[in-house]
Short mmCIF file of C-alpha atoms in Angstrom, two decimals:
data_model
loop_
_atom_site.label_atom_id
_atom_site.label_comp_id
_atom_site.label_asym_id
_atom_site.label_seq_id
_atom_site.Cartn_x
_atom_site.Cartn_y
_atom_site.Cartn_z
CA MET A 1 -25.01 -26.24 -19.60
CA LEU A 2 -24.60 -27.20 -15.94
CA ILE A 3 -27.74 -28.02 -13.95
CA VAL A 4 -28.44 -27.08 -10.77
CA GLN A 5 -29.52 -29.10 -7.62
CA LYS A 6 -30.05 -27.00 -4.11
CA PHE A 7 -30.57 -28.91 -0.74
CA HIS A 8 -31.06 -26.30 2.44
CA SER A 9 -29.22 -28.94 4.85
CA LEU A 10 -25.88 -31.52 3.97
CA HIS A 11 -28.06 -34.38 5.42
CA GLU A 12 -30.64 -33.83 2.16
CA ILE A 13 -27.66 -34.91 -0.32
CA ASP A 14 -27.98 -38.10 -1.24
CA SER A 15 -25.30 -40.93 -0.15
CA GLU A 16 -23.85 -41.50 -3.87
CA PHE A 17 -22.97 -38.02 -3.99
CA VAL A 18 -20.61 -38.19 -1.08
CA PRO A 19 -17.62 -39.60 -2.51
CA SER A 20 -17.34 -36.93 -5.61
CA LEU A 21 -18.05 -34.26 -3.32
CA GLU A 22 -14.93 -35.39 -1.05
CA LEU A 23 -13.01 -35.36 -4.46
CA LEU A 24 -14.06 -32.18 -5.48
CA LEU A 25 -13.27 -30.33 -1.94
CA GLN A 26 -10.23 -32.38 -0.67
CA GLU A 27 -8.24 -29.90 -0.70
CA GLU A 28 -10.40 -27.99 1.47
CA PHE A 29 -11.91 -30.66 4.19
CA PRO A 30 -10.89 -33.90 5.34
CA SER A 31 -14.26 -35.30 4.86
CA PHE A 32 -17.40 -34.79 4.15
CA SER A 33 -18.26 -35.57 8.01
CA THR A 34 -16.05 -32.20 8.82
CA LEU A 35 -18.07 -30.53 6.72
CA VAL A 36 -21.69 -31.72 8.12
CA GLU A 37 -19.98 -31.49 11.86
CA LYS A 38 -19.76 -27.22 10.68
CA HIS A 39 -23.50 -28.05 9.57
CA ASP A 40 -24.84 -29.27 12.61
CA SER A 41 -22.91 -26.76 14.82
CA ALA A 42 -24.10 -23.53 13.25
CA PRO A 43 -26.44 -20.92 14.90
CA LYS A 44 -30.72 -22.32 14.77
CA ASP A 45 -31.57 -19.27 13.40
CA GLU A 46 -29.22 -19.46 9.95
CA ALA A 47 -30.78 -21.13 6.70
CA PHE A 48 -28.49 -22.68 4.34
CA THR A 49 -29.65 -23.24 1.19
CA TYR A 50 -26.34 -26.28 -0.83
CA PHE A 51 -25.78 -26.06 -4.57
CA LEU A 52 -24.48 -28.94 -6.54
CA PHE A 53 -23.81 -28.62 -9.91
CA PHE A 54 -23.70 -31.45 -12.71
CA GLY A 55 -22.55 -31.85 -16.24
CA PRO A 56 -24.35 -32.39 -18.85
CA THR A 57 -23.06 -36.23 -19.46
CA GLN A 58 -22.51 -37.82 -15.77
CA ASN A 59 -24.73 -37.87 -12.32
CA THR A 60 -21.45 -36.62 -10.05
CA PRO A 61 -21.08 -33.05 -8.92
CA VAL A 62 -18.41 -31.20 -10.32
CA GLY A 63 -18.83 -27.86 -8.34
CA PHE A 64 -20.54 -26.99 -4.67
CA ALA A 65 -21.21 -23.47 -3.42
CA GLN A 66 -23.39 -22.37 -0.69
CA LEU A 67 -25.19 -19.71 0.79
CA CYS A 68 -25.97 -18.74 4.24
CA LEU A 69 -29.07 -16.56 5.37
CA HIS A 70 -28.61 -14.49 8.42
CA PRO A 71 -31.57 -12.75 10.41
CA ILE A 72 -30.65 -8.98 10.91
CA PRO A 73 -32.30 -7.31 14.02
CA GLY A 74 -34.14 -4.79 11.95
CA LYS A 75 -36.07 -3.96 15.02
CA LYS A 76 -32.56 -2.10 16.70
CA LEU A 77 -31.72 -0.75 13.77
CA VAL A 78 -35.41 0.72 13.08
CA SER A 79 -36.34 4.10 15.16
CA ARG A 80 -38.89 3.87 17.95
CA TRP A 81 -40.70 6.05 15.65
CA LYS A 82 -40.79 4.50 12.97
CA ARG A 83 -42.04 1.45 15.34
CA ILE A 84 -45.01 4.13 16.43
CA PHE A 85 -46.38 5.89 13.57
CA LYS A 86 -45.88 3.12 10.80
CA PHE A 87 -47.02 0.30 13.37
CA TRP A 88 -48.89 -1.81 10.03
CA ASP A 89 -44.82 -1.71 8.69
CA LYS A 90 -42.83 -5.27 9.95
CA ASP A 91 -40.79 -5.51 7.25
CA TYR A 92 -37.79 -5.07 8.99
CA LEU A 93 -38.56 -8.31 10.60
CA LYS A 94 -38.08 -10.37 8.15
CA TRP A 95 -35.01 -8.43 7.00
CA LYS A 96 -31.86 -11.20 6.10
CA GLN A 97 -28.65 -10.81 5.06
CA VAL A 98 -26.82 -13.59 2.35
CA THR A 99 -23.36 -14.89 2.99
CA TRP A 100 -22.14 -16.49 -0.15
CA LYS A 101 -19.05 -18.48 0.71
CA VAL A 102 -18.13 -22.18 1.01
CA GLY A 103 -17.25 -23.68 4.78
CA ASP A 104 -15.78 -20.64 6.47
CA GLY A 105 -15.47 -19.19 3.36
CA ASN A 106 -11.67 -20.13 2.95
CA PRO A 107 -12.60 -22.58 -0.48
CA GLY A 108 -13.62 -18.34 -1.55
CA LEU A 109 -17.33 -18.79 -3.57
CA PHE A 110 -17.09 -21.83 -5.59
CA VAL A 111 -15.74 -25.34 -5.62
CA PHE A 112 -15.72 -26.62 -9.32
CA ASP A 113 -13.81 -28.96 -11.37
CA PRO A 114 -11.72 -27.13 -13.18
CA ARG A 115 -13.20 -27.90 -16.86
CA PHE A 116 -16.20 -26.82 -15.56
CA ALA A 117 -14.81 -23.94 -14.20
CA ARG A 118 -15.87 -21.27 -16.51
CA SER A 119 -19.53 -22.40 -16.82
CA GLY A 120 -19.59 -22.59 -13.20
CA ARG A 121 -18.68 -19.36 -12.81
CA GLU A 122 -21.73 -18.36 -14.84
CA LYS A 123 -23.96 -20.15 -13.80
CA ILE A 124 -22.70 -18.44 -10.03
CA GLN A 125 -23.00 -15.16 -11.12
CA GLU A 126 -26.98 -16.56 -12.55
CA ILE A 127 -27.65 -17.62 -9.03
CA ILE A 128 -26.25 -14.16 -7.11
CA LYS A 129 -28.73 -12.29 -10.12
CA ASP A 130 -31.52 -13.59 -8.56
CA TYR A 131 -31.15 -13.84 -5.41
CA GLU A 132 -30.62 -10.36 -5.33
CA THR A 133 -34.00 -9.56 -6.46
CA ARG A 134 -35.48 -10.44 -3.13
CA LYS A 135 -37.01 -7.74 -0.95
CA ASP A 136 -36.00 -9.46 2.15
CA LEU A 137 -32.54 -9.48 1.54
CA LYS A 138 -31.18 -6.31 2.47
CA ALA A 139 -27.07 -7.47 3.45
CA GLU A 140 -24.76 -9.20 1.39
CA GLU A 141 -21.33 -10.52 2.14
CA PHE A 142 -19.48 -12.43 -0.09
CA TYR A 143 -16.00 -14.45 -0.19
CA HIS A 144 -14.26 -15.22 -3.20
CA ILE A 145 -10.31 -15.91 -4.46
CA LYS A 146 -8.93 -12.89 -5.24
CA GLY A 147 -8.23 -13.22 -9.10
CA LEU A 148 -10.30 -16.72 -9.38
CA GLN A 149 -13.45 -16.18 -8.52
CA ASP A 150 -14.41 -12.38 -9.78
CA PHE A 151 -18.08 -11.72 -9.81
CA SER A 152 -20.54 -8.89 -10.12
CA SER A 153 -23.66 -7.19 -7.97
CA SER A 154 -26.36 -5.79 -9.12
CA TRP A 155 -26.45 -4.19 -6.00
CA GLN A 156 -25.60 0.04 -5.68
CA THR A 157 -25.55 0.89 -2.18
CA ASP A 158 -23.73 3.51 -0.04
CA THR A 159 -22.32 1.28 2.56
CA SER A 160 -19.93 -1.69 1.35
CA TRP A 161 -16.29 -2.68 1.56
CA ALA A 162 -13.89 -5.44 1.14
CA LYS A 163 -10.89 -6.66 2.89
CA GLU A 164 -8.03 -9.25 1.90
CA ARG A 165 -7.63 -12.79 4.48
CA PHE A 166 -4.66 -14.32 3.49
CA ILE A 167 -5.10 -17.95 3.60
CA LEU A 168 -2.22 -20.65 4.53
CA GLU A 169 -2.08 -22.92 1.69
CA PRO A 170 -0.21 -26.65 2.37
CA LEU A 171 2.67 -27.81 1.66
CA SER A 172 3.45 -30.18 -0.86
CA LYS A 173 5.57 -33.25 -0.84
CA SER A 174 8.95 -32.31 -3.10
CA SER A 175 11.03 -34.13 -0.75
CA LYS A 176 11.67 -37.39 0.28
CA SER A 177 12.05 -37.82 3.51
CA TYR A 178 12.08 -34.88 6.59
CA GLN A 179 15.65 -34.76 6.64
CA ASP A 180 16.17 -33.80 2.87
CA TYR A 181 12.89 -31.19 3.52
CA LEU A 182 15.36 -29.35 6.01
CA ALA A 183 18.25 -29.92 4.10
CA GLY A 184 16.33 -27.66 1.29
CA LEU A 185 15.13 -24.60 3.44
CA SER A 186 17.71 -21.65 4.03
CA PRO A 187 20.48 -22.45 6.24
CA GLU A 188 19.22 -19.87 8.70
CA THR A 189 15.77 -21.72 8.90
CA GLY A 190 17.39 -25.15 8.94
CA LYS A 191 19.31 -24.88 11.87
CA PHE A 192 16.63 -23.01 14.17
CA ILE A 193 14.68 -26.26 13.25
CA LYS A 194 17.25 -28.74 14.42
CA ALA A 195 18.06 -26.25 17.31
CA SER A 196 14.84 -26.52 18.49
CA TRP A 197 14.51 -30.30 18.27
CA LYS A 198 17.32 -30.54 20.07
CA ASN A 199 16.37 -28.92 23.00
CA LEU A 200 13.00 -30.28 23.24
CA HIS A 201 14.95 -33.76 23.23
CA GLN A 202 18.24 -33.89 25.09
CA LYS A 203 17.57 -30.33 27.81
CA THR A 204 13.75 -30.81 28.28
CA GLN A 205 13.45 -34.30 27.98
CA ILE A 206 10.34 -34.58 25.76
CA GLU A 207 8.98 -37.97 24.11
CA LEU A 208 6.29 -37.81 21.03
CA GLY A 209 3.69 -40.04 21.34
CA ASP A 210 1.18 -41.16 18.52
CA TYR A 211 -1.62 -43.33 18.67
CA PRO A 212 -3.15 -44.11 16.09
CA SER A 213 -6.81 -43.33 17.38
CA ALA A 214 -8.24 -41.17 20.27
CA LYS A 215 -9.29 -43.59 22.52
CA GLU A 216 -6.03 -45.07 22.93
CA THR A 217 -3.96 -41.73 24.42
CA PRO A 218 -3.09 -42.25 27.89
CA GLN A 219 -5.23 -41.50 30.57
CA THR A 220 -3.76 -38.28 31.55
CA PHE A 221 -4.87 -36.48 27.73
CA PRO A 222 -6.68 -33.20 29.47
CA VAL A 223 -9.36 -33.80 26.35
CA ASP A 224 -13.63 -33.36 27.15
CA GLU A 225 -14.59 -37.34 26.56
CA ASN A 226 -16.87 -35.78 24.25
CA LEU A 227 -14.18 -34.33 21.94
CA ILE A 228 -12.13 -37.94 22.00
CA ASN A 229 -15.84 -39.66 20.84
CA LEU A 230 -15.66 -36.77 17.51
CA TRP A 231 -12.43 -37.39 17.06
CA ASP A 232 -12.23 -41.34 16.90
CA LYS A 233 -15.93 -41.17 14.55
CA LEU A 234 -13.56 -38.99 12.48
CA GLY A 235 -10.87 -42.01 12.41
CA ALA A 236 -8.28 -39.29 13.49
CA GLU A 237 -4.95 -40.06 14.87
CA ILE A 238 -3.60 -38.22 17.74
CA LEU A 239 -0.10 -36.96 18.02
CA THR A 240 1.65 -35.74 21.28
CA PHE A 241 4.68 -33.93 23.55
CA GLU A 242 4.87 -35.80 26.43
CA LYS A 243 6.51 -35.34 29.73
CA ASP A 244 6.53 -37.29 32.99
CA LEU A 245 3.37 -38.52 32.19
CA LYS A 246 1.55 -35.20 31.24
CA VAL A 247 0.72 -34.60 27.85
CA LEU A 248 2.07 -30.92 27.28
CA GLY A 249 0.28 -30.68 23.55
CA CYS A 250 -1.03 -32.11 20.69
CA LEU A 251 -1.80 -32.38 16.90
CA VAL A 252 -5.23 -34.25 15.82
CA CYS A 253 -4.11 -35.78 12.14
CA LEU A 254 -6.64 -36.55 9.67
CA LYS A 255 -6.38 -38.08 6.40
CA GLY A 256 -8.40 -36.42 4.11
CA LYS A 257 -8.68 -38.08 0.03
CA ASN A 258 -5.85 -38.50 -3.03
CA GLY A 259 -2.83 -37.87 -0.29
CA ASN A 260 -4.36 -34.71 1.56
CA VAL A 261 -3.36 -34.29 5.49
CA PHE A 262 -4.47 -32.63 7.88
CA PHE A 263 -3.00 -31.40 11.41
CA GLU A 264 -4.68 -29.06 13.92
CA PRO A 265 -2.21 -28.82 16.92
CA TYR A 266 -3.83 -28.45 20.52
CA PRO A 267 -1.22 -26.70 23.18
CA PHE A 268 -2.53 -27.63 26.99
CA GLU A 269 0.40 -25.57 28.21
CA PRO A 270 -1.33 -22.82 30.18
CA GLU A 271 -1.34 -19.29 28.18
CA GLY A 272 1.26 -17.21 30.04
CA SER A 273 3.28 -19.36 31.26
CA GLU A 274 6.82 -20.15 29.12
CA GLN A 275 6.08 -22.44 26.66
CA ILE A 276 7.99 -26.08 26.80
CA VAL A 277 6.89 -26.90 23.01
CA SER A 278 7.30 -23.86 21.19
CA ASP A 279 4.87 -23.17 18.25
CA GLU A 280 7.11 -24.63 15.04
CA LEU A 281 7.73 -27.59 16.86
CA TYR A 282 3.81 -28.41 15.92
CA THR A 283 4.19 -27.68 13.02
CA GLN A 284 7.88 -29.57 11.97
CA TYR A 285 5.94 -32.45 14.10
CA ALA A 286 3.01 -32.76 11.61
CA LEU A 287 5.29 -32.52 8.67
CA LEU A 288 8.14 -35.21 10.10
CA LYS A 289 4.68 -37.41 10.48
CA PHE A 290 3.75 -36.02 7.15
CA PHE A 291 6.93 -37.65 5.73
CA GLU A 292 6.51 -40.75 6.88
CA MET A 293 3.35 -41.32 5.53
CA PRO A 294 4.47 -42.55 1.96
CA GLU A 295 0.37 -41.75 0.12
CA ALA A 296 0.81 -38.49 1.93
CA ARG A 297 1.13 -35.66 -0.51
CA LYS A 298 -0.25 -32.36 1.13
CA CYS A 299 0.04 -31.51 4.07
CA HIS A 300 -2.14 -28.84 5.33
CA MET A 301 -2.46 -26.84 9.11
CA LEU A 302 -5.46 -26.53 11.05
CA LYS A 303 -6.66 -23.83 13.23
CA PHE A 304 -9.95 -24.62 14.91
CA GLY A 305 -10.81 -26.90 12.41
CA THR A 306 -10.41 -24.55 9.43
CA LYS A 307 -7.31 -23.02 7.66
CA LEU A 308 -5.03 -20.75 9.15
CA VAL A 309 -6.12 -17.06 8.12
CA PHE A 310 -3.80 -14.21 8.84
CA ASP A 311 -5.03 -10.45 8.29
CA GLU A 312 -1.52 -9.08 7.56
CA LYS A 313 0.76 -10.70 5.13
CA GLU A 314 3.68 -10.45 7.25
CA ASP A 315 2.39 -12.50 9.85
CA LEU A 316 2.62 -15.20 6.88
CA LYS A 317 6.17 -14.91 7.06
CA PHE A 318 7.18 -17.80 9.70
CA PHE A 319 5.23 -20.43 8.06
CA GLN A 320 6.55 -19.38 4.68
CA GLU A 321 10.05 -19.81 5.84
CA GLN A 322 9.00 -23.39 6.35
CA GLY A 323 7.82 -23.79 2.62
CA PHE A 324 4.30 -23.41 3.17
CA GLN A 325 2.31 -21.64 0.23
CA PHE A 326 -0.72 -18.86 0.70
CA LYS A 327 -3.07 -17.50 -1.26
CA THR A 328 -5.51 -14.37 -1.48
CA VAL A 329 -9.55 -14.35 -0.03
CA ILE A 330 -11.22 -11.17 -0.90
CA GLN A 331 -14.06 -11.12 1.85
CA SER A 332 -16.41 -7.78 1.06
CA PHE A 333 -19.92 -6.47 1.89
CA SER A 334 -22.40 -3.76 1.56
CA SER A 335 -25.52 -3.18 2.95
CA LYS A 336 -29.06 -1.19 2.44
CA ILE A 337 -29.31 -0.33 6.01
CA PRO A 338 -27.52 2.98 6.62
CA ASN A 339 -26.50 2.19 10.02
CA PHE A 340 -26.05 -1.45 9.34
CA THR A 341 -22.27 -1.37 8.55
CA MET A 342 -20.57 -4.97 9.21
CA PRO A 343 -22.03 -8.42 8.67
CA LEU A 344 -22.96 -10.11 10.97
#
């Protein structure tokens, strides 16, 4: 039987649990600090609850889940007639939507140590059922991994829908070097990537920069000081594409636990112009660095601090050709308010 502890802020979680949580979430977040940053930057009217699950014989978390309560703008959804003639009924001011997801939703509904996956799903189902009895909850949104995190809802509503989201998963290190990795790709893909590198170096004469910290980047680095300080706080390395003392773009590299490495591209070239540094070279520079890191096991690509999400499976082809995998997360929504048809 699992024991559950609830917290309404990540700052409330005992520091002794943080190392275990980082191991549990190692393939989802570079560090606990990155999850805290997301919590601290959320809108102030959103209320979070974080669930830590403990096994019967240990004092370290074996599971993690969270929910967020969003205030529903009930005044806009209730007719003026009802507000006037039922002025004593102010329940619509307390209406809320609950969103069940870990972080940005890409990990799905929960993350459990595989040994506790079954009991974890059962406990999550109990928690969901308990929340669904609350009178102030009028809408619910779920993110769950298809085939792995199935659950049931007790609600019967007229307004409900579900859609699939395709999440880019990491590339595992199965080659000894970057050159071996390229040799293992299809001839067409390998040839295209090699031609892109050749064009970058010989035709456009771009230089690659590699800086141990954000504060060691060139003075011409076009990034706000607050972001520099954040990257420095998170311990990020910075990879750059440079030409004539100008930084055309960079990759932020964050080392996670157990060889999980996270890269996020930041192109600085003006939108709409012909790009000197192509999209695939940002991915390939990340992989070049990844294969140079002896401790690295899995390469994760990010965008806006989260894993890449695609609405169409076909859009994954570019990354699949380079060896990346994907998973399917289902986003579902249901509402007890007839004219409230989309999640907040």
